[in-house]
Amino acid sequence: MEILLRLSGVIDAVNRLFGKFVIWLILAATIISAANAIARKAFNIGSNAFLEIQWYLFGAVFLLGAGYTFLQNAHVRIDVLASRLSMRTRMYIDIVGILVFLLPMCWFMINFAWPVVMAAYVSGEVSSNAGGLIRWPVYALVPAGFLLLGLQAISELIKRLAFLQGKGPNPLLQGAHDGQDDIHGEEAQK
């Protein structure tokens, strides 16, 4: 379990790095959007490339930030229902969800998207808009994002198994929940 927890730490560090990186992409998208709007309104100059790069950056933030969101426990949950369950039951539900739904979906999306990325790269696919951008980099965000999410799913699976074995902290109290006391107290280990 110790080796797996170290692997989990490495995966967490990679997704933390991407999480910090995508914050800057939000700033870049904001600046590009403002500059494009000013150029269009003040100087009657428009650029399809600037419009497309905004969408590319949005896609990058969403896809490359998914693993970081999972690391921070900031993804959507049904806390109203989960709060009524014991921590042990919640861990088992998470484990089943990761194994049955999340990891297979990540695998499917990577396998589905990769041929599209390669075809766009080989063909040199470009947007049909005048002055549009090449497409393969934005297509590549799909397998990259799902790879990061799948890796984080493996990390979260390891952390949940370690918690159930008493060899790790409660992963549900990490990330977005840092600094909060365990509201379940001693009940958390049940």
Coordinates of N, CA, C and O in Angstrom, one line a residue:
M1 N 0.8 -1.2 0.0 CA 0.0 0.0 0.0 C 0.9 1.3 0.0 O 0.5 2.3 -0.6
E2 N 2.0 1.2 0.6 CA 2.9 2.3 0.7 C 3.4 2.8 -0.7 O 3.4 4.0 -1.0
I3 N 3.7 1.9 -1.6 CA 4.1 2.2 -2.9 C 2.9 2.8 -3.7 O 3.1 3.8 -4.4
L4 N 1.7 2.3 -3.5 CA 0.5 2.8 -4.2 C 0.2 4.2 -3.7 O -0.1 5.1 -4.4
L5 N 0.4 4.5 -2.4 CA 0.2 5.8 -1.8 C 1.2 6.8 -2.4 O 0.9 8.0 -2.6
R6 N 2.5 6.4 -2.6 CA 3.5 7.2 -3.3 C 3.1 7.5 -4.7 O 3.2 8.7 -5.2
L7 N 2.6 6.5 -5.4 CA 2.1 6.7 -6.8 C 0.9 7.7 -6.8 O 0.9 8.7 -7.6
S8 N 0.0 7.6 -5.8 CA -1.1 8.5 -5.6 C -0.6 10.0 -5.4 O -1.1 10.9 -6.0
G9 N 0.5 10.1 -4.6 CA 1.0 11.4 -4.4 C 1.6 12.0 -5.6 O 1.5 13.2 -5.9
V10 N 2.3 11.2 -6.5 CA 2.8 11.7 -7.8 C 1.7 12.2 -8.7 O 1.8 13.2 -9.3
I11 N 0.6 11.3 -8.8 CA -0.5 11.7 -9.6 C -1.1 13.0 -9.1 O -1.5 13.9 -9.9
D12 N -1.3 13.1 -7.8 CA -1.8 14.3 -7.2 C -1.0 15.5 -7.6 O -1.5 16.6 -7.9
A13 N 0.3 15.4 -7.5 CA 1.2 16.5 -7.8 C 1.1 16.9 -9.3 O 1.1 18.1 -9.6
V14 N 0.9 15.9 -10.2 CA 0.8 16.3 -11.6 C -0.5 17.0 -11.8 O -0.5 18.1 -12.5
N15 N -1.6 16.6 -11.2 CA -2.9 17.3 -11.4 C -2.9 18.6 -10.7 O -3.5 19.6 -11.2
R16 N -2.2 18.7 -9.6 CA -2.0 20.0 -8.9 C -1.3 21.0 -9.8 O -1.7 22.2 -9.9
L17 N -0.3 20.5 -10.5 CA 0.5 21.4 -11.5 C -0.5 21.9 -12.6 O -0.5 23.0 -12.9
F18 N -1.2 20.9 -13.2 CA -2.2 21.3 -14.2 C -3.2 22.3 -13.7 O -3.7 23.2 -14.4
G19 N -3.7 22.1 -12.5 CA -4.7 22.9 -11.9 C -4.2 24.4 -11.7 O -4.9 25.3 -12.0
K20 N -2.9 24.5 -11.4 CA -2.3 25.9 -11.2 C -2.1 26.5 -12.6 O -2.2 27.7 -12.8
F21 N -1.8 25.6 -13.6 CA -1.6 26.1 -15.0 C -2.9 26.6 -15.6 O -2.9 27.7 -16.3
V22 N -4.0 25.9 -15.4 CA -5.2 26.3 -16.1 C -5.7 27.6 -15.6 O -6.5 28.3 -16.3
I23 N -5.4 28.0 -14.3 CA -5.8 29.3 -13.8 C -5.3 30.4 -14.7 O -6.0 31.4 -15.0
W24 N -4.0 30.2 -15.2 CA -3.5 31.2 -16.1 C -4.2 31.2 -17.5 O -4.2 32.3 -18.2
L25 N -4.7 30.1 -17.9 CA -5.5 30.1 -19.1 C -6.8 30.9 -19.0 O -7.2 31.5 -20.0
I26 N -7.3 30.9 -17.9 CA -8.5 31.7 -17.7 C -8.2 33.2 -17.8 O -8.9 33.9 -18.5
L27 N -7.1 33.6 -17.2 CA -6.6 35.0 -17.4 C -6.3 35.3 -18.9 O -6.8 36.3 -19.4
A28 N -5.7 34.4 -19.6 CA -5.4 34.6 -21.0 C -6.7 34.7 -21.8 O -6.8 35.6 -22.7
A29 N -7.6 33.9 -21.5 CA -8.9 33.9 -22.3 C -9.6 35.2 -22.0 O -10.2 35.8 -22.9
T30 N -9.5 35.7 -20.8 CA -10.2 37.0 -20.4 C -9.5 38.1 -21.1 O -10.2 39.0 -21.7
I31 N -8.2 38.2 -21.1 CA -7.5 39.2 -21.8 C -7.8 39.2 -23.3 O -8.0 40.3 -23.9
I32 N -7.7 38.0 -23.9 CA -8.0 37.9 -25.4 C -9.4 38.3 -25.7 O -9.6 39.1 -26.7
S33 N -10.3 37.9 -24.8 CA -11.7 38.3 -25.1 C -11.9 39.8 -25.0 O -12.6 40.4 -25.8
A34 N -11.3 40.4 -24.0 CA -11.4 41.9 -23.8 C -10.8 42.6 -25.0 O -11.3 43.6 -25.5
A35 N -9.6 42.2 -25.4 CA -8.9 42.8 -26.5 C -9.7 42.7 -27.8 O -9.8 43.6 -28.6
N36 N -10.2 41.5 -28.0 CA -11.0 41.3 -29.2 C -12.3 42.2 -29.2 O -12.6 42.7 -30.3
A37 N -12.9 42.3 -28.1 CA -14.1 43.1 -28.0 C -13.8 44.6 -28.3 O -14.5 45.3 -29.0
I38 N -12.7 45.0 -27.7 CA -12.3 46.4 -27.8 C -11.9 46.7 -29.3 O -12.3 47.7 -29.9
A39 N -11.1 45.8 -29.9 CA -10.7 45.9 -31.3 C -11.9 46.0 -32.2 O -12.0 46.7 -33.2
R40 N -12.9 45.1 -31.9 CA -14.1 45.0 -32.8 C -15.0 46.3 -32.6 O -15.4 46.8 -33.6
K41 N -15.2 46.8 -31.4 CA -16.0 47.9 -31.2 C -15.3 49.3 -31.5 O -15.9 50.2 -32.1
A42 N -14.1 49.4 -31.1 CA -13.4 50.7 -31.3 C -12.8 50.9 -32.7 O -12.8 52.0 -33.2
F43 N -12.3 49.8 -33.2 CA -11.6 49.9 -34.5 C -12.2 49.1 -35.7 O -11.7 49.1 -36.8
N44 N -13.4 48.5 -35.4 CA -14.1 47.7 -36.4 C -13.2 46.6 -37.0 O -13.2 46.3 -38.2
I45 N -12.3 46.0 -36.1 CA -11.4 45.0 -36.5 C -11.8 43.7 -35.8 O -11.9 43.7 -34.6
G46 N -12.1 42.6 -36.6 CA -12.5 41.4 -36.0 C -11.5 40.3 -36.4 O -10.8 40.4 -37.4
S47 N -11.4 39.2 -35.5 CA -10.5 38.1 -35.8 C -11.2 36.8 -35.4 O -11.5 36.6 -34.2
N48 N -11.4 36.0 -36.4 CA -11.9 34.6 -36.1 C -10.9 33.8 -35.2 O -11.3 33.0 -34.4
A49 N -9.6 34.1 -35.5 CA -8.6 33.4 -34.7 C -8.7 33.7 -33.2 O -8.6 32.8 -32.3
F50 N -9.0 35.0 -32.9 CA -9.1 35.4 -31.5 C -10.4 34.7 -30.9 O -10.4 34.3 -29.7
L51 N -11.5 34.7 -31.7 CA -12.7 34.0 -31.2 C -12.4 32.5 -30.9 O -12.9 32.0 -29.9
E52 N -11.7 31.9 -31.9 CA -11.5 30.5 -31.7 C -10.5 30.2 -30.5 O -10.7 29.2 -29.8
I53 N -9.5 31.0 -30.4 CA -8.6 30.7 -29.3 C -9.3 30.8 -27.9 O -8.9 30.1 -27.0
Q54 N -10.3 31.7 -27.8 CA -11.1 31.8 -26.6 C -11.8 30.4 -26.3 O -11.7 29.9 -25.2
W55 N -12.3 29.8 -27.3 CA -13.0 28.5 -27.2 C -11.9 27.4 -26.9 O -12.2 26.5 -26.1
Y56 N -10.8 27.5 -27.5 CA -9.7 26.5 -27.2 C -9.3 26.6 -25.8 O -9.1 25.6 -25.1
L57 N -9.1 27.9 -25.3 CA -8.7 28.1 -23.9 C -9.8 27.6 -22.9 O -9.5 27.0 -21.9
F58 N -11.0 27.8 -23.2 CA -12.1 27.4 -22.4 C -12.1 25.8 -22.3 O -12.2 25.2 -21.3
G59 N -11.9 25.2 -23.5 CA -11.9 23.7 -23.5 C -10.7 23.2 -22.7 O -10.8 22.2 -22.0
A60 N -9.6 23.9 -22.8 CA -8.4 23.5 -22.1 C -8.6 23.6 -20.6 O -8.3 22.7 -19.8
V61 N -9.3 24.7 -20.1 CA -9.5 24.9 -18.7 C -10.5 23.8 -18.2 O -10.2 23.1 -17.2
F62 N -11.5 23.5 -18.9 CA -12.5 22.5 -18.5 C -11.9 21.1 -18.5 O -12.1 20.4 -17.6
L63 N -11.2 20.7 -19.6 CA -10.7 19.4 -19.7 C -9.5 19.1 -18.9 O -9.4 18.1 -18.2
L64 N -8.5 20.0 -18.9 CA -7.3 19.8 -18.2 C -7.5 20.1 -16.7 O -6.7 19.6 -15.8
G65 N -8.6 20.8 -16.3 CA -8.8 21.0 -14.9 C -9.7 20.0 -14.2 O -9.9 20.0 -13.0
A66 N -10.2 19.0 -15.0 CA -11.2 18.0 -14.4 C -10.5 17.1 -13.4 O -11.0 16.9 -12.3
G67 N -9.3 16.7 -13.6 CA -8.5 15.9 -12.7 C -8.2 16.7 -11.4 O -8.4 16.2 -10.3
Y68 N -7.9 17.9 -11.5 CA -7.6 18.8 -10.4 C -8.9 19.0 -9.6 O -8.9 19.0 -8.3
T69 N -10.0 19.2 -10.2 CA -11.3 19.3 -9.6 C -11.6 18.1 -8.7 O -12.0 18.2 -7.6
F70 N -11.3 16.9 -9.3 CA -11.5 15.6 -8.5 C -10.6 15.6 -7.3 O -11.0 15.2 -6.2
L71 N -9.3 16.0 -7.6 CA -8.3 16.0 -6.5 C -8.8 16.9 -5.3 O -8.7 16.5 -4.1
Q72 N -9.4 18.0 -5.6 CA -9.9 18.9 -4.6 C -11.3 18.6 -4.1 O -11.8 19.4 -3.2
N73 N -11.8 17.5 -4.5 CA -13.2 17.1 -4.1 C -14.2 18.3 -4.3 O -15.1 18.5 -3.6
A74 N -14.0 18.9 -5.5 CA -14.9 20.1 -5.8 C -15.9 19.7 -6.9 O -16.5 20.6 -7.4
H75 N -15.9 18.4 -7.3 CA -16.9 18.0 -8.3 C -18.3 17.9 -7.7 O -18.4 17.9 -6.5
V76 N -19.2 17.7 -8.5 CA -20.6 17.6 -8.1 C -20.9 16.3 -7.3 O -20.5 15.2 -7.8
R77 N -21.5 16.5 -6.2 CA -21.9 15.3 -5.4 C -23.3 15.5 -4.9 O -23.8 16.7 -4.9
I78 N -23.9 14.5 -4.5 CA -25.3 14.6 -3.9 C -25.1 14.5 -2.4 O -25.3 13.5 -1.8
D79 N -24.6 15.6 -1.8 CA -24.2 15.6 -0.4 C -25.4 15.4 0.6 O -25.3 14.9 1.7
V80 N -26.6 15.8 0.1 CA -27.8 15.6 1.0 C -28.0 14.1 1.2 O -28.3 13.7 2.4
L81 N -27.8 13.2 0.2 CA -27.9 11.8 0.4 C -26.7 11.2 1.1 O -26.8 10.4 2.0
A82 N -25.5 11.7 0.6 CA -24.3 11.1 1.1 C -24.1 11.4 2.6 O -23.5 10.6 3.3
S83 N -24.5 12.5 3.1 CA -24.3 12.9 4.5 C -25.1 11.9 5.4 O -24.8 11.9 6.6
R84 N -26.1 11.2 4.9 CA -26.9 10.3 5.7 C -26.2 8.9 5.8 O -26.7 8.1 6.6
L85 N -25.2 8.7 5.0 CA -24.5 7.4 5.0 C -23.3 7.4 5.8 O -22.6 8.5 6.0
S86 N -22.8 6.3 6.3 CA -21.6 6.2 7.1 C -20.4 6.5 6.1 O -20.5 6.3 4.9
M87 N -19.3 6.9 6.7 CA -18.2 7.2 5.8 C -17.7 6.0 5.1 O -17.3 6.0 3.9
R88 N -17.8 4.8 5.7 CA -17.4 3.6 5.1 C -18.2 3.3 3.9 O -17.7 2.9 2.8
T89 N -19.5 3.5 4.0 CA -20.4 3.3 2.9 C -20.1 4.2 1.8 O -20.1 3.9 0.6
R90 N -19.9 5.5 2.1 CA -19.5 6.5 1.1 C -18.3 6.1 0.3 O -18.2 6.3 -0.9
M91 N -17.3 5.5 1.0 CA -16.1 5.1 0.4 C -16.3 4.0 -0.6 O -15.8 3.9 -1.7
Y92 N -17.2 3.0 -0.2 CA -17.5 1.9 -1.1 C -18.3 2.4 -2.3 O -18.0 1.9 -3.4
I93 N -19.2 3.3 -2.1 CA -19.9 3.9 -3.3 C -18.9 4.6 -4.2 O -19.0 4.4 -5.4
D94 N -18.0 5.3 -3.7 CA -17.0 6.0 -4.5 C -16.1 5.0 -5.3 O -15.9 5.1 -6.4
I95 N -15.7 3.9 -4.6 CA -14.9 2.9 -5.2 C -15.6 2.2 -6.4 O -15.1 2.1 -7.5
V96 N -16.9 1.9 -6.2 CA -17.7 1.3 -7.2 C -17.9 2.3 -8.4 O -17.7 1.9 -9.5
G97 N -18.2 3.5 -8.0 CA -18.3 4.6 -9.1 C -17.1 4.8 -9.9 O -17.2 4.9 -11.1
I98 N -15.9 4.8 -9.2 CA -14.7 4.9 -10.0 C -14.4 3.7 -10.9 O -14.1 3.9 -12.1
L99 N -14.6 2.5 -10.4 CA -14.3 1.3 -11.1 C -15.3 1.0 -12.2 O -14.9 0.6 -13.3
V100 N -16.6 1.3 -11.9 CA -17.6 0.9 -12.9 C -17.9 2.0 -13.9 O -18.3 1.7 -15.1
F101 N -17.9 3.2 -13.5 CA -18.3 4.3 -14.4 C -17.1 5.2 -14.8 O -16.9 5.4 -16.0
L102 N -16.4 5.8 -13.9 CA -15.4 6.8 -14.3 C -14.2 6.2 -15.1 O -13.9 6.8 -16.2
L103 N -13.5 5.2 -14.6 CA -12.4 4.7 -15.4 C -12.8 4.1 -16.7 O -12.1 4.4 -17.7
P104 N -13.9 3.4 -16.9 CA -14.3 2.9 -18.2 C -14.6 4.1 -19.1 O -14.3 4.1 -20.3
M105 N -15.3 5.2 -18.6 CA -15.6 6.3 -19.4 C -14.3 7.0 -19.9 O -14.2 7.4 -21.1
C106 N -13.3 7.1 -19.0 CA -12.1 7.8 -19.4 C -11.4 7.0 -20.5 O -10.9 7.5 -21.5
W107 N -11.4 5.7 -20.3 CA -10.8 4.8 -21.3 C -11.5 4.9 -22.7 O -10.8 5.0 -23.7
F108 N -12.8 4.9 -22.6 CA -13.6 5.0 -23.9 C -13.3 6.4 -24.5 O -13.1 6.4 -25.8
M109 N -13.3 7.5 -23.8 CA -13.1 8.8 -24.4 C -11.7 8.9 -25.0 O -11.5 9.5 -26.0
I110 N -10.7 8.4 -24.3 CA -9.3 8.4 -24.9 C -9.2 7.6 -26.2 O -8.7 8.1 -27.2
N111 N -9.8 6.4 -26.1 CA -9.8 5.6 -27.4 C -10.6 6.2 -28.5 O -10.2 6.0 -29.7
F112 N -11.7 6.8 -28.1 CA -12.5 7.4 -29.2 C -11.9 8.7 -29.8 O -12.0 8.9 -31.0
A113 N -11.3 9.5 -28.9 CA -10.7 10.8 -29.4 C -9.4 10.7 -30.1 O -9.1 11.5 -31.0
W114 N -8.6 9.7 -29.7 CA -7.2 9.7 -30.2 C -7.2 9.6 -31.8 O -6.4 10.3 -32.4
P115 N -8.0 8.7 -32.4 CA -7.9 8.6 -33.9 C -8.4 10.0 -34.5 O -7.9 10.3 -35.6
V116 N -9.3 10.7 -33.9 CA -9.7 12.0 -34.4 C -8.6 13.0 -34.3 O -8.3 13.7 -35.3
V117 N -7.8 13.0 -33.2 CA -6.7 13.8 -33.1 C -5.7 13.5 -34.2 O -5.2 14.4 -34.9
M118 N -5.4 12.3 -34.3 CA -4.3 11.9 -35.3 C -4.8 12.2 -36.8 O -4.0 12.7 -37.6
A119 N -6.1 12.0 -37.1 CA -6.6 12.3 -38.4 C -6.5 13.8 -38.7 O -6.1 14.2 -39.8
A120 N -6.8 14.6 -37.7 CA -6.7 16.1 -37.8 C -5.3 16.5 -38.0 O -5.0 17.4 -38.8
Y121 N -4.4 15.9 -37.3 CA -3.0 16.2 -37.3 C -2.4 15.9 -38.7 O -1.7 16.7 -39.4
V122 N -2.7 14.7 -39.2 CA -2.1 14.2 -40.4 C -2.7 15.0 -41.6 O -2.0 15.4 -42.5
S123 N -4.0 15.3 -41.5 CA -4.6 16.1 -42.6 C -4.3 17.6 -42.5 O -4.6 18.3 -43.5
G124 N -3.9 18.0 -41.4 CA -3.7 19.5 -41.2 C -5.0 20.2 -41.1 O -5.0 21.4 -41.6
E125 N -6.0 19.6 -40.6 CA -7.3 20.2 -40.5 C -7.3 21.6 -39.9 O -6.6 21.8 -38.9
V126 N -7.9 22.5 -40.6 CA -8.0 23.9 -40.1 C -9.5 24.3 -40.1 O -10.3 23.8 -40.8
S127 N -9.8 25.2 -39.2 CA -11.2 25.7 -39.1 C -11.7 26.2 -40.4 O -10.9 26.8 -41.2
S128 N -12.9 26.0 -40.7 CA -13.5 26.5 -42.0 C -13.7 28.0 -42.0 O -14.0 28.6 -43.0
N129 N -13.6 28.7 -40.8 CA -13.7 30.1 -40.7 C -12.5 30.8 -41.3 O -11.4 30.3 -41.2
A130 N -12.7 31.9 -41.9 CA -11.6 32.7 -42.5 C -10.6 33.1 -41.3 O -11.1 33.6 -40.3
G131 N -9.4 32.8 -41.5 CA -8.4 33.1 -40.5 C -8.5 32.2 -39.3 O -7.9 32.4 -38.2
G132 N -9.2 31.0 -39.5 CA -9.3 30.1 -38.4 C -8.0 29.3 -38.0 O -7.1 29.4 -38.8
L133 N -8.1 28.6 -36.9 CA -6.9 28.0 -36.4 C -6.9 26.5 -36.8 O -7.9 25.9 -37.1
I134 N -5.7 25.9 -36.6 CA -5.6 24.4 -36.8 C -6.4 23.8 -35.7 O -6.5 24.3 -34.6
R135 N -6.9 22.6 -36.0 CA -7.9 21.9 -35.1 C -7.2 20.9 -34.2 O -7.7 20.6 -33.1
W136 N -6.1 20.2 -34.6 CA -5.7 19.1 -33.8 C -5.3 19.5 -32.3 O -5.5 18.6 -31.4
P137 N -4.8 20.7 -32.1 CA -4.5 20.9 -30.6 C -5.7 20.9 -29.7 O -5.6 20.4 -28.6
V138 N -6.8 21.5 -30.2 CA -8.0 21.5 -29.4 C -8.6 20.1 -29.3 O -9.1 19.7 -28.3
Y139 N -8.5 19.3 -30.4 CA -8.9 17.9 -30.3 C -8.1 17.1 -29.3 O -8.6 16.2 -28.6
A140 N -6.8 17.4 -29.2 CA -5.9 16.7 -28.3 C -6.2 17.0 -26.9 O -5.8 16.2 -26.0
L141 N -6.9 18.0 -26.6 CA -7.3 18.3 -25.2 C -8.2 17.2 -24.6 O -8.3 17.0 -23.4
V142 N -9.0 16.6 -25.5 CA -10.0 15.6 -25.0 C -9.2 14.4 -24.5 O -9.4 14.0 -23.3
P143 N -8.3 13.7 -25.2 CA -7.7 12.6 -24.6 C -6.7 13.0 -23.4 O -6.6 12.3 -22.4
A144 N -6.1 14.2 -23.6 CA -5.3 14.7 -22.5 C -6.1 14.9 -21.2 O -5.7 14.5 -20.1
G145 N -7.2 15.5 -21.3 CA -8.0 15.8 -20.2 C -8.6 14.5 -19.5 O -8.6 14.4 -18.3
F146 N -9.0 13.6 -20.3 CA -9.5 12.3 -19.8 C -8.4 11.5 -19.2 O -8.6 10.7 -18.3
L147 N -7.2 11.6 -19.8 CA -6.0 10.9 -19.2 C -5.8 11.4 -17.8 O -5.6 10.7 -16.8
L148 N -5.7 12.7 -17.6 CA -5.5 13.3 -16.3 C -6.6 13.0 -15.3 O -6.4 12.6 -14.2
L149 N -7.9 13.0 -15.8 CA -9.0 12.6 -15.0 C -8.9 11.1 -14.6 O -9.1 10.7 -13.4
G150 N -8.5 10.2 -15.5 CA -8.4 8.8 -15.2 C -7.3 8.5 -14.3 O -7.4 7.7 -13.3
L151 N -6.2 9.3 -14.4 CA -5.1 9.1 -13.4 C -5.5 9.5 -12.0 O -5.2 8.9 -11.1
Q152 N -6.3 10.6 -12.0 CA -6.7 11.1 -10.7 C -7.7 10.1 -10.1 O -7.8 9.9 -8.9
A153 N -8.5 9.5 -10.9 CA -9.4 8.5 -10.5 C -8.7 7.3 -9.8 O -9.1 6.8 -8.8
I154 N -7.5 6.9 -10.4 CA -6.7 5.9 -9.8 C -6.2 6.3 -8.5 O -6.2 5.6 -7.5
S155 N -5.7 7.6 -8.4 CA -5.2 8.1 -7.2 C -6.3 8.1 -6.1 O -6.0 7.7 -4.9
E156 N -7.5 8.5 -6.5 CA -8.6 8.6 -5.5 C -9.0 7.2 -5.1 O -9.3 7.0 -3.9
L157 N -8.9 6.2 -6.0 CA -9.2 4.9 -5.6 C -8.2 4.3 -4.6 O -8.6 3.7 -3.6
I158 N -6.9 4.6 -4.8 CA -5.9 4.2 -3.9 C -6.1 4.8 -2.5 O -6.0 4.2 -1.5
K159 N -6.5 6.1 -2.5 CA -6.7 6.8 -1.2 C -7.9 6.3 -0.4 O -7.9 6.1 0.8
R160 N -8.9 5.9 -1.2 CA -10.1 5.4 -0.5 C -9.8 4.0 0.0 O -10.3 3.6 1.1
L161 N -9.1 3.2 -0.7 CA -8.7 1.8 -0.2 C -7.8 1.9 1.0 O -8.0 1.2 2.0
A162 N -6.9 2.9 1.0 CA -6.0 3.1 2.1 C -6.8 3.5 3.3 O -6.5 3.1 4.5
F163 N -7.8 4.4 3.1 CA -8.6 4.8 4.3 C -9.4 3.7 4.9 O -9.4 3.5 6.1
L164 N -9.9 2.8 4.0 CA -10.7 1.7 4.5 C -9.8 0.7 5.3 O -10.3 0.0 6.2
Q165 N -8.5 0.6 4.9 CA -7.6 -0.3 5.6 C -7.0 0.4 6.8 O -6.2 -0.2 7.5
G166 N -7.3 1.7 7.1 CA -6.8 2.4 8.2 C -5.4 2.9 8.0 O -4.6 3.2 8.9
K167 N -5.0 3.0 6.7 CA -3.6 3.4 6.4 C -3.5 4.8 5.7 O -2.4 5.1 5.2
G168 N -4.6 5.5 5.7 CA -4.6 6.8 5.1 C -5.7 7.7 5.7 O -6.6 7.2 6.3
P169 N -5.5 9.0 5.5 CA -6.6 9.9 6.0 C -7.8 9.8 5.1 O -7.8 9.2 4.1
N170 N -8.9 10.4 5.6 CA -10.1 10.4 4.9 C -10.0 11.3 3.7 O -9.8 12.5 3.8
P171 N -10.0 10.7 2.5 CA -9.9 11.5 1.2 C -11.0 12.5 1.0 O -10.8 13.4 0.2
L172 N -12.1 12.3 1.6 CA -13.3 13.2 1.4 C -13.1 14.5 2.2 O -13.8 15.5 2.0
L173 N -12.1 14.5 3.1 CA -11.9 15.7 3.9 C -10.7 16.5 3.3 O -10.2 17.4 4.0
Q174 N -10.2 16.1 2.2 CA -9.0 16.7 1.5 C -9.5 17.7 0.5 O -10.7 17.8 0.2
G175 N -8.6 18.6 0.0 CA -9.0 19.5 -1.0 C -9.9 20.6 -0.7 O -9.6 21.4 0.2
A176 N -11.1 20.6 -1.3 CA -12.1 21.6 -1.1 C -12.5 21.7 0.4 O -13.1 22.7 0.8
H177 N -12.3 20.6 1.1 CA -12.8 20.5 2.4 C -11.7 20.7 3.5 O -11.9 20.5 4.6
D178 N -10.5 21.1 3.0 CA -9.4 21.4 3.9 C -9.8 22.4 5.0 O -10.4 23.4 4.7
G179 N -9.3 22.1 6.2 CA -9.6 23.1 7.3 C -10.9 22.8 8.0 O -11.2 23.4 9.0
Q180 N -11.7 21.9 7.4 CA -13.0 21.7 8.1 C -12.8 20.5 9.0 O -12.1 19.5 8.7
D181 N -13.4 20.5 10.1 CA -13.4 19.4 11.0 C -14.3 18.3 10.5 O -15.2 18.5 9.7
D182 N -13.9 17.1 10.8 CA -14.7 15.9 10.4 C -16.1 16.0 11.1 O -16.1 15.7 12.3
I183 N -17.1 16.3 10.4 CA -18.4 16.5 11.0 C -19.0 15.1 11.5 O -19.9 15.1 12.3
H184 N -18.4 14.1 11.1 CA -18.9 12.8 11.5 C -18.1 12.2 12.7 O -18.5 11.2 13.2
G185 N -17.1 12.9 13.1 CA -16.3 12.6 14.3 C -15.9 11.1 14.3 O -15.4 10.6 13.3
E186 N -16.1 10.4 15.4 CA -15.7 9.1 15.6 C -16.5 8.2 14.6 O -16.1 7.1 14.3
E187 N -17.7 8.6 14.2 CA -18.6 7.9 13.3 C -17.9 7.6 12.0 O -18.3 6.7 11.2
A188 N -16.9 8.5 11.6 CA -16.3 8.4 10.3 C -15.6 7.1 10.0 O -15.6 6.6 8.9
Q189 N -15.1 6.4 11.0 CA -14.4 5.2 10.8 C -15.3 4.0 10.8 O -14.9 2.9 10.5
K190 N -16.6 4.1 11.1 CA -17.6 3.0 11.1 C -17.9 2.5 9.7 O -17.9 3.2 8.7

